[in-house]
Tab-separated table of C-alpha atoms and ligand atoms in Angstrom:
chain	number	residue	atom	x	y	z
U	863	MET	CA	-110.844	72.170	46.412
U	864	THR	CA	-108.359	72.774	43.566
U	865	GLN	CA	-104.629	73.231	43.997
U	866	ALA	CA	-105.149	76.933	43.235
U	867	ASP	CA	-107.510	77.230	46.209
U	868	LYS	CA	-104.778	75.828	48.414
U	869	GLY	CA	-102.186	78.302	47.089
U	870	LYS	CA	-99.487	75.664	46.734
U	871	SER	CA	-96.840	75.348	44.043
U	872	ALA	CA	-95.582	72.342	42.115
U	873	ILE	CA	-91.925	71.860	41.212
U	874	VAL	CA	-90.650	69.737	38.314
U	875	PHE	CA	-86.995	68.611	38.133
U	876	GLY	CA	-85.893	67.797	34.574
U	877	ALA	CA	-88.506	70.249	33.273
U	878	SER	CA	-86.253	71.373	30.404
U	879	GLY	CA	-86.393	67.769	29.143
U	880	GLY	CA	-89.057	66.152	26.994
U	881	LEU	CA	-91.053	64.273	29.635
U	882	GLY	CA	-90.534	66.889	32.363
U	883	ALA	CA	-91.972	69.541	30.019
U	884	GLY	CA	-95.022	67.306	29.506
U	885	CYS	CA	-95.438	67.201	33.306
U	886	VAL	CA	-95.203	71.016	33.545
U	887	ARG	CA	-97.859	71.522	30.839
U	888	ALA	CA	-100.278	69.111	32.522
U	889	LEU	CA	-99.697	70.518	36.029
U	890	ALA	CA	-100.193	74.059	34.710
U	891	ARG	CA	-103.886	73.299	34.174
U	892	GLU	CA	-104.384	72.813	37.940
U	893	TRP	CA	-101.576	74.506	39.853
U	894	PRO	CA	-101.217	78.281	40.203
U	895	VAL	CA	-97.415	78.120	40.055
U	896	VAL	CA	-95.130	75.512	38.538
U	897	ALA	CA	-91.385	75.790	39.162
U	898	ILE	CA	-89.492	74.692	36.033
U	899	VAL	CA	-86.149	73.249	37.099
U	900	TYR	CA	-83.432	73.073	34.462
U	901	HIS	CA	-79.744	72.205	34.601
U	902	ARG	CA	-78.072	73.536	31.435
U	903	ARG	CA	-80.905	74.468	29.050
U	904	ARG	CA	-82.187	77.720	30.518
U	905	GLU	CA	-83.721	78.691	27.153
U	906	LYS	CA	-86.006	75.632	27.217
U	907	ALA	CA	-87.207	76.474	30.729
U	908	GLU	CA	-87.884	80.097	29.788
U	909	ALA	CA	-89.751	79.166	26.596
U	910	LEU	CA	-91.873	76.697	28.564
U	911	ALA	CA	-92.690	79.310	31.228
U	912	ALA	CA	-93.754	81.731	28.484
U	913	GLU	CA	-96.213	79.274	26.923
U	914	LEU	CA	-98.106	78.340	30.106
U	915	PRO	CA	-101.787	79.316	30.147
U	916	GLU	CA	-103.195	82.230	32.040
U	917	GLY	CA	-103.742	81.195	35.632
U	918	CYS	CA	-100.396	79.443	35.981
U	919	ARG	CA	-97.080	81.177	36.545
U	920	GLY	CA	-94.009	79.315	35.351
U	921	TYR	CA	-90.940	79.946	37.487
U	922	PRO	CA	-87.605	78.795	35.962
U	923	VAL	CA	-84.977	77.662	38.486
U	924	GLN	CA	-81.434	76.434	37.827
U	925	CYS	CA	-80.260	73.376	39.755
U	926	ASP	CA	-77.650	70.646	39.563
U	927	VAL	CA	-79.115	67.551	41.229
U	928	THR	CA	-75.627	66.074	41.707
U	929	ASP	CA	-75.029	68.789	44.319
U	930	GLY	CA	-77.107	68.650	47.503
U	931	ALA	CA	-76.589	72.356	48.255
U	932	SER	CA	-77.913	73.253	44.789
U	933	VAL	CA	-81.054	71.157	45.372
U	934	ARG	CA	-81.631	72.760	48.782
U	935	ARG	CA	-81.155	76.221	47.244
U	936	ALA	CA	-83.710	75.470	44.515
U	937	ILE	CA	-86.273	74.258	47.076
U	938	ALA	CA	-85.674	77.331	49.290
U	939	ASP	CA	-85.927	79.671	46.276
U	940	VAL	CA	-89.260	78.161	45.180
U	941	THR	CA	-90.679	78.134	48.722
U	942	GLU	CA	-89.774	81.795	49.127
U	943	ASN	CA	-90.940	83.015	45.712
U	944	CYS	CA	-93.797	80.660	44.834
U	945	GLY	CA	-95.278	79.654	48.185
U	946	PRO	CA	-95.244	76.256	49.887
U	947	ILE	CA	-94.517	73.283	47.636
U	948	GLY	CA	-97.420	70.858	47.361
U	949	ALA	CA	-95.957	68.480	44.780
U	950	ALA	CA	-92.405	67.626	43.695
U	951	ILE	CA	-91.938	65.783	40.404
U	952	TYR	CA	-88.604	64.169	39.481
U	953	SER	CA	-87.863	63.659	35.791
U	954	ALA	CA	-84.138	64.479	35.689
U	955	GLY	CA	-82.144	61.853	33.838
U	956	VAL	CA	-78.856	61.189	32.119
U	957	GLU	CA	-78.413	60.863	28.382
U	958	ILE	CA	-76.416	57.711	28.008
U	959	ASP	CA	-75.599	55.329	25.174
U	960	GLN	CA	-77.447	52.049	25.316
U	961	PRO	CA	-74.600	49.625	25.993
U	962	TYR	CA	-74.859	45.924	26.710
U	963	ILE	CA	-74.340	45.404	30.444
U	964	SER	CA	-71.052	43.669	29.613
U	965	GLU	CA	-69.825	46.894	27.994
U	966	THR	CA	-70.812	49.360	30.730
U	967	THR	CA	-68.123	51.225	32.635
U	968	GLU	CA	-67.919	52.195	36.303
U	969	GLU	CA	-67.950	55.868	35.237
U	970	GLN	CA	-71.273	55.374	33.421
U	971	TRP	CA	-72.849	53.670	36.433
U	972	GLN	CA	-71.551	56.419	38.724
U	973	GLU	CA	-72.940	59.151	36.499
U	974	VAL	CA	-76.385	57.627	36.122
U	975	PHE	CA	-76.761	56.646	39.794
U	976	ASN	CA	-75.432	59.994	41.000
U	977	THR	CA	-77.862	62.015	38.872
U	978	GLU	CA	-80.919	59.799	39.065
U	979	VAL	CA	-80.870	57.867	42.367
U	980	LEU	CA	-78.760	60.166	44.551
U	981	GLY	CA	-80.316	63.212	42.868
U	982	PHE	CA	-83.714	61.901	43.884
U	983	THR	CA	-82.534	61.250	47.459
U	984	ARG	CA	-81.228	64.850	47.585
U	985	LEU	CA	-84.677	66.050	46.581
U	986	ILE	CA	-86.520	63.931	49.120
U	987	SER	CA	-84.112	64.950	51.897
U	988	ALA	CA	-84.954	68.572	51.111
U	989	VAL	CA	-88.735	68.238	50.781
U	990	LEU	CA	-89.788	65.583	53.311
U	991	PRO	CA	-89.175	67.836	56.362
U	992	LEU	CA	-91.195	70.615	54.655
U	993	PHE	CA	-94.007	68.237	53.773
U	994	ARG	CA	-94.129	66.901	57.352
U	995	GLU	CA	-94.225	70.411	58.751
U	996	GLN	CA	-97.066	71.530	56.473
U	997	GLY	CA	-99.065	68.335	57.013
U	998	GLY	CA	-98.613	66.704	53.628
U	999	GLY	CA	-97.224	66.754	50.107
U	1000	VAL	CA	-96.810	64.617	47.024
U	1001	ILE	CA	-93.774	63.134	45.308
U	1002	VAL	CA	-93.932	61.746	41.769
U	1003	ALA	CA	-90.931	60.240	39.960
U	1004	VAL	CA	-90.652	59.367	36.278
U	1005	THR	CA	-89.080	55.908	36.020
U	1006	SER	CA	-89.246	53.299	33.220
U	1007	MET	CA	-91.274	50.336	32.009
U	1008	ALA	CA	-87.946	48.599	31.350
U	1009	ASN	CA	-88.118	47.139	34.864
U	1010	ARG	CA	-91.181	45.144	33.738
U	1011	ARG	CA	-89.903	44.038	30.330
U	1012	VAL	CA	-86.178	44.042	29.645
U	1013	VAL	CA	-85.094	46.240	26.761
U	1014	VAL	CA	-81.644	45.225	25.553
U	1015	GLY	CA	-79.121	48.009	26.175
U	1016	ASP	CA	-81.461	49.875	28.524
U	1017	THR	CA	-80.593	48.277	31.871
U	1018	ILE	CA	-78.190	51.093	32.694
U	1019	SER	CA	-81.220	53.372	32.550
U	1020	ALA	CA	-83.658	50.901	34.158
U	1021	ALA	CA	-81.602	49.908	37.226
U	1022	PRO	CA	-81.593	53.392	38.814
U	1023	LYS	CA	-85.338	53.631	38.117
U	1024	ALA	CA	-85.837	50.397	40.104
U	1025	ALA	CA	-84.063	52.076	43.032
U	1026	ILE	CA	-86.289	55.155	42.691
U	1027	GLU	CA	-89.430	52.984	42.651
U	1028	SER	CA	-88.172	51.241	45.783
U	1029	LEU	CA	-87.610	54.614	47.472
U	1030	CYS	CA	-91.142	55.737	46.594
U	1031	ARG	CA	-92.627	52.556	48.054
U	1032	GLY	CA	-90.596	53.146	51.220
U	1033	ILE	CA	-91.739	56.764	51.434
U	1034	GLY	CA	-95.310	55.616	50.862
U	1035	LYS	CA	-95.134	53.348	53.880
U	1036	GLU	CA	-93.049	55.494	56.224
U	1037	GLU	CA	-94.500	58.922	55.484
U	1038	GLY	CA	-98.179	58.165	54.866
U	1039	ARG	CA	-99.077	59.065	58.424
U	1040	PHE	CA	-97.797	62.600	57.725
U	1041	GLY	CA	-100.107	62.974	54.715
U	1042	ILE	CA	-97.237	62.403	52.275
U	1043	ARG	CA	-97.722	60.274	49.156
U	1044	ALA	CA	-95.087	59.024	46.676
U	1045	ASN	CA	-95.770	57.322	43.336
U	1046	THR	CA	-93.971	56.657	40.082
U	1047	VAL	CA	-94.901	56.927	36.409
U	1048	ALA	CA	-93.115	54.363	34.206
U	1049	PRO	CA	-92.968	55.433	30.537
U	1050	GLY	CA	-92.620	53.049	27.635
U	1051	ALA	CA	-91.074	54.079	24.312
U	1052	MET	CA	-91.794	57.792	24.018
U	1053	ASN	CA	-91.659	60.062	21.006
U	1054	ALA	CA	-90.374	62.833	23.275
U	1055	GLY	CA	-87.143	63.726	25.043
U	1056	LEU	CA	-84.510	61.020	24.929
U	1057	GLY	CA	-86.821	58.586	23.133
U	1058	GLU	CA	-87.414	61.073	20.312
U	1059	GLN	CA	-83.664	61.668	20.071
U	1060	TYR	CA	-82.969	57.915	19.885
U	1061	MET	CA	-85.580	57.506	17.153
U	1062	ALA	CA	-83.905	60.215	15.081
U	1063	GLU	CA	-80.321	59.086	15.648
U	1064	ARG	CA	-80.230	55.350	16.337
U	1065	TRP	CA	-81.027	52.150	14.471
U	1066	THR	CA	-83.065	52.158	11.266
U	1067	PRO	CA	-86.586	53.363	10.409
U	1068	GLU	CA	-87.472	49.652	9.900
U	1069	PHE	CA	-86.360	48.890	13.478
U	1070	TRP	CA	-88.625	51.607	14.898
U	1071	GLU	CA	-91.560	50.571	12.715
U	1072	LYS	CA	-91.256	47.003	14.005
U	1073	PHE	CA	-91.049	48.376	17.561
U	1074	ARG	CA	-94.174	50.484	17.008
U	1075	LYS	CA	-96.076	47.443	15.783
U	1076	SER	CA	-95.082	45.499	18.916
U	1077	ILE	CA	-96.966	48.075	21.043
U	1078	PRO	CA	-100.619	47.020	21.469
U	1079	LEU	CA	-101.862	50.606	20.985
U	1080	ARG	CA	-99.645	50.872	17.864
U	1081	ARG	CA	-98.070	54.212	18.694
U	1082	PHE	CA	-95.176	55.625	20.676
U	1083	GLY	CA	-96.068	57.619	23.775
U	1084	LEU	CA	-96.200	61.390	23.933
U	1085	ALA	CA	-94.940	63.750	26.614
U	1086	GLU	CA	-98.559	64.569	27.484
U	1087	ASP	CA	-99.269	60.891	28.255
U	1088	ILE	CA	-96.647	61.082	31.015
U	1089	GLY	CA	-97.752	64.580	32.044
U	1090	GLU	CA	-101.354	63.438	32.534
U	1091	ALA	CA	-100.267	60.531	34.737
U	1092	ALA	CA	-97.946	62.723	36.822
U	1093	ALA	CA	-100.600	65.454	37.219
U	1094	PHE	CA	-103.118	62.808	38.299
U	1095	PHE	CA	-100.773	61.424	40.985
U	1096	ALA	CA	-100.028	64.992	42.129
U	1097	SER	CA	-103.732	65.815	42.481
U	1098	ASP	CA	-106.275	65.032	45.153
U	1099	ARG	CA	-107.927	62.682	42.663
U	1100	ALA	CA	-105.150	60.258	43.653
U	1101	SER	CA	-105.471	60.960	47.369
U	1102	TYR	CA	-105.692	57.257	48.289
U	1103	LEU	CA	-102.779	56.137	46.097
U	1104	THR	CA	-99.267	55.779	47.433
U	1105	GLY	CA	-96.249	53.601	46.669
U	1106	GLN	CA	-97.731	52.750	43.256
U	1107	THR	CA	-96.357	52.664	39.729
U	1108	LEU	CA	-98.469	53.600	36.747
U	1109	ILE	CA	-97.037	52.009	33.600
U	1110	VAL	CA	-97.717	54.310	30.653
U	1111	ASP	CA	-96.511	52.238	27.710
U	1112	GLY	CA	-99.418	51.605	25.346
U	1113	GLY	CA	-99.505	48.033	26.620
U	1114	TYR	CA	-95.919	47.169	25.601
U	1115	THR	CA	-95.196	45.256	28.820
U	1116	LEU	CA	-98.359	43.134	28.592
X	1273	NAP	N1	-88.060	59.638	26.706
X	1273	NAP	C1	-88.205	58.338	26.833
X	1273	NAP	O1	-88.458	57.605	25.861
X	1273	NAP	C2	-88.092	57.692	28.193
X	1273	NAP	C3	-88.588	56.392	28.354
X	1273	NAP	C4	-88.477	55.797	29.615
X	1273	NAP	C5	-87.880	56.475	30.652
X	1273	NAP	N2	-87.396	57.735	30.456
X	1273	NAP	C6	-86.758	58.421	31.586
X	1273	NAP	O2	-87.481	59.598	31.895
X	1273	NAP	C7	-86.577	60.600	32.424
X	1273	NAP	C8	-86.740	61.885	31.601
X	1273	NAP	O3	-86.427	61.558	30.262
X	1273	NAP	P1	-86.487	62.627	29.062
X	1273	NAP	O4	-86.693	61.836	27.837
X	1273	NAP	O5	-87.390	63.739	29.408
X	1273	NAP	O6	-84.964	63.151	29.098
X	1273	NAP	P2	-84.338	64.540	28.530
X	1273	NAP	O7	-85.241	65.139	27.515
X	1273	NAP	O8	-82.921	64.235	28.144
X	1273	NAP	O9	-84.324	65.458	29.831
X	1273	NAP	C9	-83.440	65.203	30.902
X	1273	NAP	C10	-83.647	66.284	31.944
X	1273	NAP	O10	-82.763	66.023	33.049
X	1273	NAP	C11	-82.096	67.236	33.361
X	1273	NAP	N3	-80.801	66.948	34.001
X	1273	NAP	C12	-79.797	66.180	33.534
X	1273	NAP	N4	-78.738	66.218	34.399
X	1273	NAP	C13	-79.113	67.035	35.422
X	1273	NAP	C14	-78.462	67.514	36.593
X	1273	NAP	N5	-77.209	67.135	36.914
X	1273	NAP	N6	-79.143	68.352	37.410
X	1273	NAP	C15	-80.418	68.745	37.123
X	1273	NAP	N7	-81.079	68.325	36.017
X	1273	NAP	C16	-80.427	67.497	35.179
X	1273	NAP	C17	-81.922	67.951	32.036
X	1273	NAP	O11	-81.652	69.353	32.261
X	1273	NAP	P3	-80.978	70.295	31.091
X	1273	NAP	O12	-81.549	69.803	29.793
X	1273	NAP	O13	-81.438	71.682	31.456
X	1273	NAP	O14	-79.500	70.158	31.180
X	1273	NAP	C18	-83.305	67.692	31.427
X	1273	NAP	O15	-84.238	68.609	31.954
X	1273	NAP	C19	-85.177	59.996	32.328
X	1273	NAP	O16	-84.816	59.451	33.562
X	1273	NAP	C20	-85.353	58.893	31.283
X	1273	NAP	O17	-84.399	57.840	31.444
X	1273	NAP	C21	-87.493	58.371	29.251
């Protein structure tokens, strides 16, 4: 049975971003409706909705994940206008400089934990009761390979992802009996979203070429690499997987 047969929708937070858009495109091949959650970049969400293939309706929704009421409103809006939610994907993240830990400020930690960790808890508080009531549902969060191999300057981005992975493992154990699964996709260095921006703006071309050569598959990842992994976890093909992390990094952490 496909997702379309079940008449459920998928919702992607951070869908106006590089990796979230990759998740939307991959989900659109299997889900009849994908809600495209954006924060500030409405135009990105609308352009993405317009390019989805026939058979999938893209539904742009505004939401600020730092505000619990906004998250609850987005979930209620999608449930009402797109049908019950079968899968919730979290790819919302903060654009932050890559400081040494010694240089980080309390404000930076507050911003990144509020958006990423607390934002994710706001989402799960809103969807878990719905998933229990309907007898199941899937959660997928985009995290980072930087919890497997330290990337200097990236710990401010990696630490909240470790918390999100921990939450997904907890959900996997506590909610499995309700038919609820939770998994994470951990990207490596991506030529999409923030990664693409860093490659254009930071360090030298020589730095990035050396980085590329340190990746066993000798290329940076693409948004579709993350999308495929997220769509797999969201599908019934992953029906016996929960609390797991799929590292999508071209072998960088090996
Ligand atoms: N790209 C990489 O190389 C890479 C590698 C490893 C891990 N990651 C992680 O993967 C996640 C996604 O990264 P990305 O590259 O796709 O980032 P991105 O292109 O900068 O997208 C970030 C997304 O988060 C949304 N967002 C930010 N603040 C929000 C808020 N308060 N409420 C709701 N949404 C909010 C943005 O919405 P608007 O744009 O509409 O404001 C956007 O959709 C991040 O957590 C990132 O750290 C990325």
